């Protein structure tokens, strides 16, 4: 595994910071390990710090009063989670659970806020990450409220082409059941849509690998949200 400084330098939150600042950040970091299926924090827990994923996969989710789960995000290596309470000092607004064995670095809120006060460049990086997260939430809300499920799926596949830097084949890092929750639908509906998109030769599905056969059609579907009958 990479050492702590290499990990920190490779994250969006700490990218480009000088060595002395990375040293200060590493000094307050606490390494934590979680097995698959472990809760990292639960909605309503006091936000006493945040985490950066070293290895593994973590879902951020909420559960309705009826017990329905809505996945908000899936985060992997190098990504921060639970960082908003660092500024607000409030409780976590959602829960975090590992989808596979994971290692994270924990940053205590008080110590990190002191670093923010001392280093302007770190504060600017933090603001940039929070702005990006706000944009992600805005897009997600738009998708869930304004688009039908086929459009949500198409938009997610296009997002994966950027994340994985591959416009021909993308690989799902989560199960189809988890993907259904992320898209605000049920597995049966997702399976029907995947089958229909395959029949119309927009995509080809082989396990978790999805070949994008008609990128233009996928972009149109993401924009308009409906499959042809």
mmCIF file of N, CA and C in Angstrom, residues 34 38-43 45-46 49-51 58 60-61 81-83 92-97:
data_model
loop_
_atom_site.group_PDB
_atom_site.id
_atom_site.type_symbol
_atom_site.label_atom_id
_atom_site.label_comp_id
_atom_site.label_asym_id
_atom_site.label_seq_id
_atom_site.Cartn_x
_atom_site.Cartn_y
_atom_site.Cartn_z
ATOM 1 N N UNK A 34 -12.223 -1.391 7.858
ATOM 2 C CA UNK A 34 -13.586 -1.886 8.001
ATOM 3 C C UNK A 34 -13.780 -3.109 7.113
ATOM 4 N N UNK A 38 -19.749 -3.181 7.000
ATOM 5 C CA UNK A 38 -19.653 -2.439 8.262
ATOM 6 C C UNK A 38 -20.098 -0.997 8.076
ATOM 7 N N UNK A 39 -20.766 -0.456 9.092
ATOM 8 C CA UNK A 39 -21.144 0.952 9.087
ATOM 9 C C UNK A 39 -19.943 1.798 9.503
ATOM 10 N N UNK A 40 -19.685 2.855 8.755
ATOM 11 C CA UNK A 40 -18.642 3.810 9.124
ATOM 12 C C UNK A 40 -19.247 4.908 9.992
ATOM 13 N N UNK A 41 -20.392 5.404 9.571
ATOM 14 C CA UNK A 41 -21.179 6.293 10.426
ATOM 15 C C UNK A 41 -22.635 6.174 10.021
ATOM 16 N N UNK A 42 -23.501 6.574 10.945
ATOM 17 C CA UNK A 42 -24.945 6.467 10.738
ATOM 18 C C UNK A 42 -25.569 7.846 10.738
ATOM 19 N N UNK A 43 -26.586 8.034 9.924
ATOM 20 C CA UNK A 43 -27.303 9.306 9.902
ATOM 21 C C UNK A 43 -27.697 9.700 11.322
ATOM 22 N N UNK A 45 -25.446 10.603 13.622
ATOM 23 C CA UNK A 45 -24.229 10.611 14.437
ATOM 24 C C UNK A 45 -23.596 11.998 14.392
ATOM 25 N N UNK A 46 -22.956 12.378 15.486
ATOM 26 C CA UNK A 46 -22.283 13.675 15.512
ATOM 27 C C UNK A 46 -21.115 13.684 14.527
ATOM 28 N N UNK A 49 -15.665 14.425 12.538
ATOM 29 C CA UNK A 49 -14.541 14.342 11.620
ATOM 30 C C UNK A 49 -15.000 13.779 10.289
ATOM 31 N N UNK A 50 -14.092 13.667 9.339
ATOM 32 C CA UNK A 50 -14.447 13.105 8.044
ATOM 33 C C UNK A 50 -13.401 12.078 7.633
ATOM 34 N N UNK A 51 -13.632 11.448 6.474
ATOM 35 C CA UNK A 51 -12.807 10.321 6.046
ATOM 36 C C UNK A 51 -12.354 10.506 4.604
ATOM 37 N N UNK A 58 -17.483 2.478 -0.736
ATOM 38 C CA UNK A 58 -18.386 2.883 0.349
ATOM 39 C C UNK A 58 -19.624 3.538 -0.240
ATOM 40 N N UNK A 60 -23.016 5.863 0.380
ATOM 41 C CA UNK A 60 -23.662 6.860 1.222
ATOM 42 C C UNK A 60 -25.157 6.758 0.932
ATOM 43 N N UNK A 61 -25.965 6.590 1.976
ATOM 44 C CA UNK A 61 -27.382 6.319 1.736
ATOM 45 C C UNK A 61 -28.258 6.856 2.855
ATOM 46 N N UNK A 81 -15.332 11.430 2.300
ATOM 47 C CA UNK A 81 -16.731 11.214 2.675
ATOM 48 C C UNK A 81 -16.991 11.866 4.031
ATOM 49 N N UNK A 82 -18.203 12.401 4.183
ATOM 50 C CA UNK A 82 -18.591 13.002 5.452
ATOM 51 C C UNK A 82 -17.896 14.312 5.760
ATOM 52 N N UNK A 83 -17.476 15.039 4.709
ATOM 53 C CA UNK A 83 -16.685 16.239 4.954
ATOM 54 C C UNK A 83 -17.521 17.471 5.303
ATOM 55 N N UNK A 92 -24.168 13.896 10.939
ATOM 56 C CA UNK A 92 -24.102 13.363 9.582
ATOM 57 C C UNK A 92 -25.519 13.288 8.999
ATOM 58 N N UNK A 93 -25.727 13.816 7.783
ATOM 59 C CA UNK A 93 -27.065 13.823 7.184
ATOM 60 C C UNK A 93 -27.445 12.505 6.511
ATOM 61 N N UNK A 94 -26.498 11.572 6.417
ATOM 62 C CA UNK A 94 -26.763 10.272 5.798
ATOM 63 C C UNK A 94 -25.835 9.249 6.437
ATOM 64 N N UNK A 95 -25.986 7.989 6.027
ATOM 65 C CA UNK A 95 -25.172 6.903 6.579
ATOM 66 C C UNK A 95 -24.144 6.439 5.554
ATOM 67 N N UNK A 96 -23.072 5.804 6.059
ATOM 68 C CA UNK A 96 -22.016 5.272 5.192
ATOM 69 C C UNK A 96 -21.738 3.827 5.570
ATOM 70 N N UNK A 97 -21.735 2.949 4.556
ATOM 71 C CA UNK A 97 -21.514 1.520 4.766
ATOM 72 C C UNK A 97 -20.569 0.986 3.707
#
